[in-house]
mmCIF file of C-alpha atoms and ligand atoms in Angstrom:
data_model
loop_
_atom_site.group_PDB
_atom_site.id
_atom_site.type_symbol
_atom_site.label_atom_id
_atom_site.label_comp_id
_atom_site.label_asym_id
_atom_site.label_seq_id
_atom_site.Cartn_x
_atom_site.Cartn_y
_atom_site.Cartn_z
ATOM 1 C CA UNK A 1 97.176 65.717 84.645
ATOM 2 C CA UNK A 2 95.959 67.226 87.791
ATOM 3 C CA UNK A 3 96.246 71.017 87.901
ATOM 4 C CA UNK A 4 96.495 72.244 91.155
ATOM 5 C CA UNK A 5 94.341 75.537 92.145
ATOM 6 C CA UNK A 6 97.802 77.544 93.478
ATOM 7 C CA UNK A 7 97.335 80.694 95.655
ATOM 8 C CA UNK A 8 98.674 83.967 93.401
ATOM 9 C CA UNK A 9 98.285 86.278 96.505
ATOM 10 C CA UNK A 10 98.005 85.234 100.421
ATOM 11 C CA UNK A 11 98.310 87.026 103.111
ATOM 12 C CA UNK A 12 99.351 85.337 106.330
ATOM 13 C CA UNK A 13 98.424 87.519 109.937
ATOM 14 C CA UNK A 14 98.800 90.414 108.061
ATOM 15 C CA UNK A 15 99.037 93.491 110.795
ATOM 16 C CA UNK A 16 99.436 96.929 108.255
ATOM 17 C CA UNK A 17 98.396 100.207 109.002
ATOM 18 C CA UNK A 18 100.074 103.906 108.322
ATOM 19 C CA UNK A 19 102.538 104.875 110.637
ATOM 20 C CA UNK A 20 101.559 103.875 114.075
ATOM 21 C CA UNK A 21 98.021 103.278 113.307
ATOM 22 C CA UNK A 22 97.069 99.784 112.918
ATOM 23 C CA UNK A 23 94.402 99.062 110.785
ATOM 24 C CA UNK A 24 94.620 95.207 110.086
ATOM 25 C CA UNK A 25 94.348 93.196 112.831
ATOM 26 C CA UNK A 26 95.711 89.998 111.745
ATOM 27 C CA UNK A 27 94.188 89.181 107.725
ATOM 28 C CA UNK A 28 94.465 85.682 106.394
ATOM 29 C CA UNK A 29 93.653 85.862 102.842
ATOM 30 C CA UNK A 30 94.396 84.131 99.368
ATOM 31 C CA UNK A 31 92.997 84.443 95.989
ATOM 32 C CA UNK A 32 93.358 81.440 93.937
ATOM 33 C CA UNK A 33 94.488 81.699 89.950
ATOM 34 C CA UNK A 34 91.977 83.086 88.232
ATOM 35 C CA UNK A 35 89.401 83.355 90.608
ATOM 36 C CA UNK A 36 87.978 86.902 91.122
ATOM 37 C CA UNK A 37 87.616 87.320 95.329
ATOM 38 C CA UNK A 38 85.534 90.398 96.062
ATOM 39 C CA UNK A 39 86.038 92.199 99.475
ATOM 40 C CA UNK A 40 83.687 93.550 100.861
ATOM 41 C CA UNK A 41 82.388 95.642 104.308
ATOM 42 C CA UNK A 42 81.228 98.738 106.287
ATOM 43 C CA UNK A 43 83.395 101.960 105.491
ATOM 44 C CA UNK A 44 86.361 102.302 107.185
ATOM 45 C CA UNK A 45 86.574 98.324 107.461
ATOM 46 C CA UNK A 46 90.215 98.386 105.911
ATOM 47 C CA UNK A 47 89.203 96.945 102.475
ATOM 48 C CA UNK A 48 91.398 99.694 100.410
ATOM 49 C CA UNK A 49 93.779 99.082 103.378
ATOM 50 C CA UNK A 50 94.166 95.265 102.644
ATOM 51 C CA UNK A 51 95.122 96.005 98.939
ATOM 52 C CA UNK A 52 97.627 98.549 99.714
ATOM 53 C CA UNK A 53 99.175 96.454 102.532
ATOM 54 C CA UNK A 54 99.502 93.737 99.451
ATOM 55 C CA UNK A 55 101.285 96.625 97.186
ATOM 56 C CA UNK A 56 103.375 97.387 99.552
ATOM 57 C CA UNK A 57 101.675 101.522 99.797
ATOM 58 C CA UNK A 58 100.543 100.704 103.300
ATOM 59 C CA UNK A 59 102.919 99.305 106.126
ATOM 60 C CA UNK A 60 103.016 95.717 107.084
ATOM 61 C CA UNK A 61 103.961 96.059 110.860
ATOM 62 C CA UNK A 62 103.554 91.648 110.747
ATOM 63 C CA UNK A 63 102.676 88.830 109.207
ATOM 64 C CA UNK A 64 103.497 88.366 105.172
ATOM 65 C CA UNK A 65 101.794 89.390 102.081
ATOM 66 C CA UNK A 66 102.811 86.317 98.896
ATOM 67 C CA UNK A 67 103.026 86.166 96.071
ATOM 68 C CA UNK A 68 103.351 83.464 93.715
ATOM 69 C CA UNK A 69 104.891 81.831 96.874
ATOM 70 C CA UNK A 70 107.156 84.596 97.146
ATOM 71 C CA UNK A 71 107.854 86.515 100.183
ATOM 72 C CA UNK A 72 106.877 90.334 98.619
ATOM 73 C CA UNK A 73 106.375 91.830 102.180
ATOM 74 C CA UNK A 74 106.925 95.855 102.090
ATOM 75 C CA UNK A 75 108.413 95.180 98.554
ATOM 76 C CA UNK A 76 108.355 98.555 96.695
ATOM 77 C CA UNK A 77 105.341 99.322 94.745
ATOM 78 C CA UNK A 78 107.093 99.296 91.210
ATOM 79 C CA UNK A 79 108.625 96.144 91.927
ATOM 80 C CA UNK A 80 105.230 94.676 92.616
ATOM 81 C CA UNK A 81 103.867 95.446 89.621
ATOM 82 C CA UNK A 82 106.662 94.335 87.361
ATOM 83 C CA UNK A 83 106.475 91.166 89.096
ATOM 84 C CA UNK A 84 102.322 91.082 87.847
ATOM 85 C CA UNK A 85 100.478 92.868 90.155
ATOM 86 C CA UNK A 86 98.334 95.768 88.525
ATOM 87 C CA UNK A 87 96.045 97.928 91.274
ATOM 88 C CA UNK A 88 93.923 100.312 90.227
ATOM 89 C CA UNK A 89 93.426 102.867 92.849
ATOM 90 C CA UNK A 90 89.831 103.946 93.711
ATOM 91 C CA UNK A 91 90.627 107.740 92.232
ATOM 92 C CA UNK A 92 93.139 109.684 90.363
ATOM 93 C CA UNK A 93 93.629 106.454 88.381
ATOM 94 C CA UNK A 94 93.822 108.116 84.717
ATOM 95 C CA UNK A 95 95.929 111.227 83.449
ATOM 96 C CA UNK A 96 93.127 113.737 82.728
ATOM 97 C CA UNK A 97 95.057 116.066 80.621
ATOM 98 C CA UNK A 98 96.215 112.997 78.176
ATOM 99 C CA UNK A 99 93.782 111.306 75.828
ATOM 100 C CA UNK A 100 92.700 107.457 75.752
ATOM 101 C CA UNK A 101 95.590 106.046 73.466
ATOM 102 C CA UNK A 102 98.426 108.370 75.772
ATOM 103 C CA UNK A 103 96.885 106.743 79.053
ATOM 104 C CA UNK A 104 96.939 103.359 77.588
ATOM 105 C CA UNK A 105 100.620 104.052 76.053
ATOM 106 C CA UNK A 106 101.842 105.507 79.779
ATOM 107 C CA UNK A 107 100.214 101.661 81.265
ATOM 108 C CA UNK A 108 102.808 100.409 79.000
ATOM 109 C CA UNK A 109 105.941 102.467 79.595
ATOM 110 C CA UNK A 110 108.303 99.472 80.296
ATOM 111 C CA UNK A 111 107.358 98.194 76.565
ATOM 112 C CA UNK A 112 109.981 99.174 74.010
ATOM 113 C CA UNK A 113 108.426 97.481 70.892
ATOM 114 C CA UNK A 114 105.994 100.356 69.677
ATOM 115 C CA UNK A 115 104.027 97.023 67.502
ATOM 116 C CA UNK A 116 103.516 95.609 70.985
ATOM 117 C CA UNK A 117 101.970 99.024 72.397
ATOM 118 C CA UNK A 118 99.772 98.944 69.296
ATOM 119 C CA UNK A 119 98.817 95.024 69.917
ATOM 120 C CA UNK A 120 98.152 95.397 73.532
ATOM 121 C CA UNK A 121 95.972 98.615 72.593
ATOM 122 C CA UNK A 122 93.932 96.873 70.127
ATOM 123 C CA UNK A 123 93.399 93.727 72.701
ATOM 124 C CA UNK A 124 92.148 96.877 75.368
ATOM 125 C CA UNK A 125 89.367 98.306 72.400
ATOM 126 C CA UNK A 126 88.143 94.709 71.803
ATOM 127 C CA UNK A 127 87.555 94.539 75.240
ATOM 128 C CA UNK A 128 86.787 98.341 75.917
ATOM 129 C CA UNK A 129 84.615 99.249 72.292
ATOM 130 C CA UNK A 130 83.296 102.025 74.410
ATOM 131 C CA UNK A 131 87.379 103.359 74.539
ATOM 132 C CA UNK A 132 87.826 103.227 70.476
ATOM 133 C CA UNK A 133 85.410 105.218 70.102
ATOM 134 C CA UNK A 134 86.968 107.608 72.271
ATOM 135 C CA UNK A 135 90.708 107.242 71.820
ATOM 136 C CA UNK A 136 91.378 110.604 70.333
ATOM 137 C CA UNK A 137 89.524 112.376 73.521
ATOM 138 C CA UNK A 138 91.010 113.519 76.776
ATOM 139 C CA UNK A 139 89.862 111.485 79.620
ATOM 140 C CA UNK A 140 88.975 114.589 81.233
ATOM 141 C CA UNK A 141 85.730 114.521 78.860
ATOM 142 C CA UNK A 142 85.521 111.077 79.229
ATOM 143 C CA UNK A 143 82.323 110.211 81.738
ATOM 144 C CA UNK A 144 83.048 108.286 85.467
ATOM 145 C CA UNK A 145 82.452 104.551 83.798
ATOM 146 C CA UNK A 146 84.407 105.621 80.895
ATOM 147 C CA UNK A 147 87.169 106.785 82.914
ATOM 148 C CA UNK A 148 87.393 103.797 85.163
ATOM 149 C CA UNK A 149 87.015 101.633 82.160
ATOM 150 C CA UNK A 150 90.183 103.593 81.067
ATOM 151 C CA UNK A 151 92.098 103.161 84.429
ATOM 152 C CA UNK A 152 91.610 99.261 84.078
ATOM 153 C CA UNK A 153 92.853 98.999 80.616
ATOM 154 C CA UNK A 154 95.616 101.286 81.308
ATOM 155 C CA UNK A 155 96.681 98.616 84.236
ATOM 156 C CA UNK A 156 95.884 96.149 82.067
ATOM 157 C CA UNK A 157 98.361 97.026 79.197
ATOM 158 C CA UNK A 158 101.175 95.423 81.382
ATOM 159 C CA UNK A 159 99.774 92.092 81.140
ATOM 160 C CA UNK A 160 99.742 91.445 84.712
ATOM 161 C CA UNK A 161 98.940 88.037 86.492
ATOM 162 C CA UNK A 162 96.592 89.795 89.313
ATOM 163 C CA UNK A 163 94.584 93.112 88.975
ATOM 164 C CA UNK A 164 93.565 94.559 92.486
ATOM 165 C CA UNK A 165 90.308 97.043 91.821
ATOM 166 C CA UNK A 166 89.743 99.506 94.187
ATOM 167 C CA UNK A 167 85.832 100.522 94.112
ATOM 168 C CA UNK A 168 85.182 100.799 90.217
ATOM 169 C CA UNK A 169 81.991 101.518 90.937
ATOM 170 C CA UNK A 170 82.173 104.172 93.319
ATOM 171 C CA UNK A 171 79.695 106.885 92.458
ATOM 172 C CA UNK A 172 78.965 105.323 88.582
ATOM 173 C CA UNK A 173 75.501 105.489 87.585
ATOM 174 C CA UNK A 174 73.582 102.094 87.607
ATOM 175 C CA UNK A 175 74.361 101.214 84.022
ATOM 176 C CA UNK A 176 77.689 101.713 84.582
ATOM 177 C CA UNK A 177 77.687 99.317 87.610
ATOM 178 C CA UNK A 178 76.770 96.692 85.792
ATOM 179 C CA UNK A 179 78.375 97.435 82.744
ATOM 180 C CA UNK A 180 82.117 97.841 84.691
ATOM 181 C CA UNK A 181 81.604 94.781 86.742
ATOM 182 C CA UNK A 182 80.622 92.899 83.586
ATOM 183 C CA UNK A 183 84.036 93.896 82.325
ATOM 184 C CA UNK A 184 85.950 92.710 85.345
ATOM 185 C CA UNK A 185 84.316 89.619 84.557
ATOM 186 C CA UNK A 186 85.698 89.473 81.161
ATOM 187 C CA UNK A 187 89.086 90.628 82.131
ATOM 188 C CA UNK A 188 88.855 87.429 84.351
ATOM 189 C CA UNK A 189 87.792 85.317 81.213
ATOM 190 C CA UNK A 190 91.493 86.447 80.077
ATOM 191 C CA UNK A 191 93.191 84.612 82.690
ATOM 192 C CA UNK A 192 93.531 87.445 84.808
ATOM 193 C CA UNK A 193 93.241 86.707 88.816
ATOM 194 C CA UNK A 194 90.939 89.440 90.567
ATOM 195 C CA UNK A 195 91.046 90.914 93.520
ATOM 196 C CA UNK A 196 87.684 93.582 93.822
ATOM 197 C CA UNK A 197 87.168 95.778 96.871
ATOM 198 C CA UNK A 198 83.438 96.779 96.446
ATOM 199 C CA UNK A 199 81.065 98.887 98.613
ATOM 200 C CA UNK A 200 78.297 97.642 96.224
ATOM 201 C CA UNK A 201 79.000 94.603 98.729
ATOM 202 C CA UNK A 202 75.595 92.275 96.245
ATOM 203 C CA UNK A 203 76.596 93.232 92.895
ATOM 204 C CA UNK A 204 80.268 92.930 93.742
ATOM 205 C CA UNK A 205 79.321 89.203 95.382
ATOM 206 C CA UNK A 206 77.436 88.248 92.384
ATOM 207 C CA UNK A 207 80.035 88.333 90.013
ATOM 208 C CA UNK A 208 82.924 86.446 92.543
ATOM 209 C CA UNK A 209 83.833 83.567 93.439
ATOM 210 C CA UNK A 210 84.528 83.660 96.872
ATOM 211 C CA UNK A 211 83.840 86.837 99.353
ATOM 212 C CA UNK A 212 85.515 87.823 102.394
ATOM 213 C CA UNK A 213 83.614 90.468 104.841
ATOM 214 C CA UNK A 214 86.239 92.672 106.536
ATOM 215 C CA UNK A 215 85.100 93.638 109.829
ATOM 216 C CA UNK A 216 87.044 96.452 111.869
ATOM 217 C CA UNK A 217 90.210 95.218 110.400
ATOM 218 C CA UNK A 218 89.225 91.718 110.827
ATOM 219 C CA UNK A 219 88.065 88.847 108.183
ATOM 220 C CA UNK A 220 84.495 88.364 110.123
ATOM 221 C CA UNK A 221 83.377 85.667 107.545
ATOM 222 C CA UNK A 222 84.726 84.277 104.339
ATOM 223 C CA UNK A 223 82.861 81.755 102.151
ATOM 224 C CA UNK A 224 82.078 81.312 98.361
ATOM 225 C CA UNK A 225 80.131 84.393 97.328
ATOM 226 C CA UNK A 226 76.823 82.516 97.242
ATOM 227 C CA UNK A 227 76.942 81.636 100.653
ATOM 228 C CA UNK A 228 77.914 85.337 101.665
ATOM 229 C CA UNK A 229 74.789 86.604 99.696
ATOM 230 C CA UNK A 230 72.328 84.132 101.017
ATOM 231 C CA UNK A 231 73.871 84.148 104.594
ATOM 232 C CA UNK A 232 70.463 84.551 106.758
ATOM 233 C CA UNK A 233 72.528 86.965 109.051
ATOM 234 C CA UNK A 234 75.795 88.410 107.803
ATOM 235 C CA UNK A 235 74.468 90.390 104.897
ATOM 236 C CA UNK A 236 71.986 92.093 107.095
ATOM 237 C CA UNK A 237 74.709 92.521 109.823
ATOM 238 C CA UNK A 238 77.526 94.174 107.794
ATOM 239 C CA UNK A 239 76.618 94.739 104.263
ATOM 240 C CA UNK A 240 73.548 96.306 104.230
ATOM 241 C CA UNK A 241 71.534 93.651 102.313
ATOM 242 C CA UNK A 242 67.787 93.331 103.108
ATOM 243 C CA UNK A 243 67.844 89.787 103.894
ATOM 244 C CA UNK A 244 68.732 85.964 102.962
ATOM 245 C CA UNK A 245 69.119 86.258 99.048
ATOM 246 C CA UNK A 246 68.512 89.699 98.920
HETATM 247 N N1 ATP B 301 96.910 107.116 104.225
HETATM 248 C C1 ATP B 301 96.277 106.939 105.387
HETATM 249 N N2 ATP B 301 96.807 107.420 106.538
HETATM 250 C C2 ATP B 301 96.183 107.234 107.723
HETATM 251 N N3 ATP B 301 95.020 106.578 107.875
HETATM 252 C C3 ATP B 301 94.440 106.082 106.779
HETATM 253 C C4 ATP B 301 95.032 106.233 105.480
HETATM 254 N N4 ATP B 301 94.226 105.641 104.588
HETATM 255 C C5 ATP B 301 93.180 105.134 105.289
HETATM 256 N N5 ATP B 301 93.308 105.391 106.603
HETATM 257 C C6 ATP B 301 92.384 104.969 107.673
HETATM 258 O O1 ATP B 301 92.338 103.557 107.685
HETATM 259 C C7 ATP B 301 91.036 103.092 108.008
HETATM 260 C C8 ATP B 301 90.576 102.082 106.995
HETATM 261 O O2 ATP B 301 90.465 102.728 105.740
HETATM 262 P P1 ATP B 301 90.241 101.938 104.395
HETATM 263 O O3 ATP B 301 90.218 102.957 103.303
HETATM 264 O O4 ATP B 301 91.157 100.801 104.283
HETATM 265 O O5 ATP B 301 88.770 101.362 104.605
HETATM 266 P P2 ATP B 301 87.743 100.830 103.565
HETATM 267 O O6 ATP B 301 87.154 99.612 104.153
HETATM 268 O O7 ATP B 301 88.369 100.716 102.227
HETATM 269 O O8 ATP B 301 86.675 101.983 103.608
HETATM 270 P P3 ATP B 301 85.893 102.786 102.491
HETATM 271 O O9 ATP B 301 84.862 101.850 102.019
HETATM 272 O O10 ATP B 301 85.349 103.936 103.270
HETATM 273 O O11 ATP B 301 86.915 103.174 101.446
HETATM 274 C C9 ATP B 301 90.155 104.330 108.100
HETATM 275 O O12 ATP B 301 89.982 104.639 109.449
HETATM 276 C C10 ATP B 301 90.958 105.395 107.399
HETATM 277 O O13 ATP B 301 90.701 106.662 107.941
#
């Protein structure tokens, strides 16, 4: 049998912004089953815009965000993710004053069964040890990887198809750099299809598949992450990389 790669999420000459201001000039994008596709670009480039024009938090003004083959243009947000979208925004993505097990049990509020709460939650410590340890705590105390570790098994719990990841890294310490982007990559392992928006444009590459560099609203290049990252002149250009390789 030949299993076709299938496109969970495209975007086809996607123009989104907030109110009048445009901030996507026209995006053609896909991530293919289980890939992970990293985004990546200067500040301001409309990387965080791009996944909120897909969750339907930003306004698509044209053009048509997919999923699944579906038309989910401007679909409501909570609609999106009970069709198997989870996002995890780049802050405010736990409940501080809850602990651990209460943000994981709030990722599953549309689950009924209280055994399946418990199953999911025990999938999330095998994957998150670091979180068992803590599960009593509030995630107030809990330190910035901790806490985005959190966030990502809280969006897990729903089981969704796609996770769209907002800057994990943003201001983590080095270890926890590595150590969250090693988890994505595990959460991939599970079947899940990523979709990571990175500022830490080479660490962010190394882990993906395929890259696209957003440029002023505008895919400048797209290519399998190896060829971003060795690119003699784009890294330099946009992404702040030292050279080919670097
Ligand atoms: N809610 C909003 N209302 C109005 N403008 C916004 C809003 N959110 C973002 N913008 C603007 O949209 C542009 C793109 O922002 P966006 O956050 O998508 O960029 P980014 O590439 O993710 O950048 P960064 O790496 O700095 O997060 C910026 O000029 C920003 O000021």
């Amino acid at each position: 049998m030949i299993v076709m790669a299938d496109k969970v999420i495209e975007t086809i000459d996607l123009v989104a912004g907030y109110g009048k201001m445009v901030i996507l000039h026209g995006v053609n994008f896909y991530v293919l089953r289980n890939e992970i596709v990293t985004v990546v670009g200067p500040n301001g480039s409309g990387k965080s815009t791009l996944l909120k024009a897909i969750l339907g938090i930003a306004k698509v003004i044209s053009g048509k965000v997919l999923y699944e083959g579906k038309d989910i243009t401007n679909e409501r947000l909570d609609r999106i993710s009970r069709m198997g979208i989870g996002y995890v925004p780049q802050t405010d993505n736990v409940f501080p004053s809850l602990t651990v097990r209460e943000n994981l049990e709030m990722g599953a509020y549309t689950i009924k069964d209280k055994d399946e709460v418990e199953k999911r939650m025990e999938e999330m410590f095998e994957i998150f040890p670091e979180l068992r340890a803590r599960k009593d705590q509030l995630a107030a105390n809990l330190s910035g990887g901790e806490r985005q570790m959190l966030a990502m098994a809280r969006a897990l719990m729903a089981r969704p198809k796609a996770l769209l990841l907002d800057e994990p890294t943003a201001a983590l310490s080095p270890k926890y750099v590595d150590l969250v982007l090693m988890k994505v990559k595990e959460i991939r392992d599970t079947g899940v299809t990523i979709v990571l928006v990175e500022q830490n444009a080479k660490k962010g590459l190394e882990i993906a598949d395929r890259g696209y560099v957003l440029v002023t609203g505008r895919v400048a290049y797209t290519a399998p992450a190896k060829e971003i990252l060795s690119h003699p002149e784009i890294g330099k250009l946009y992404l702040g990389l030292k050279g080919a390789g670097a």
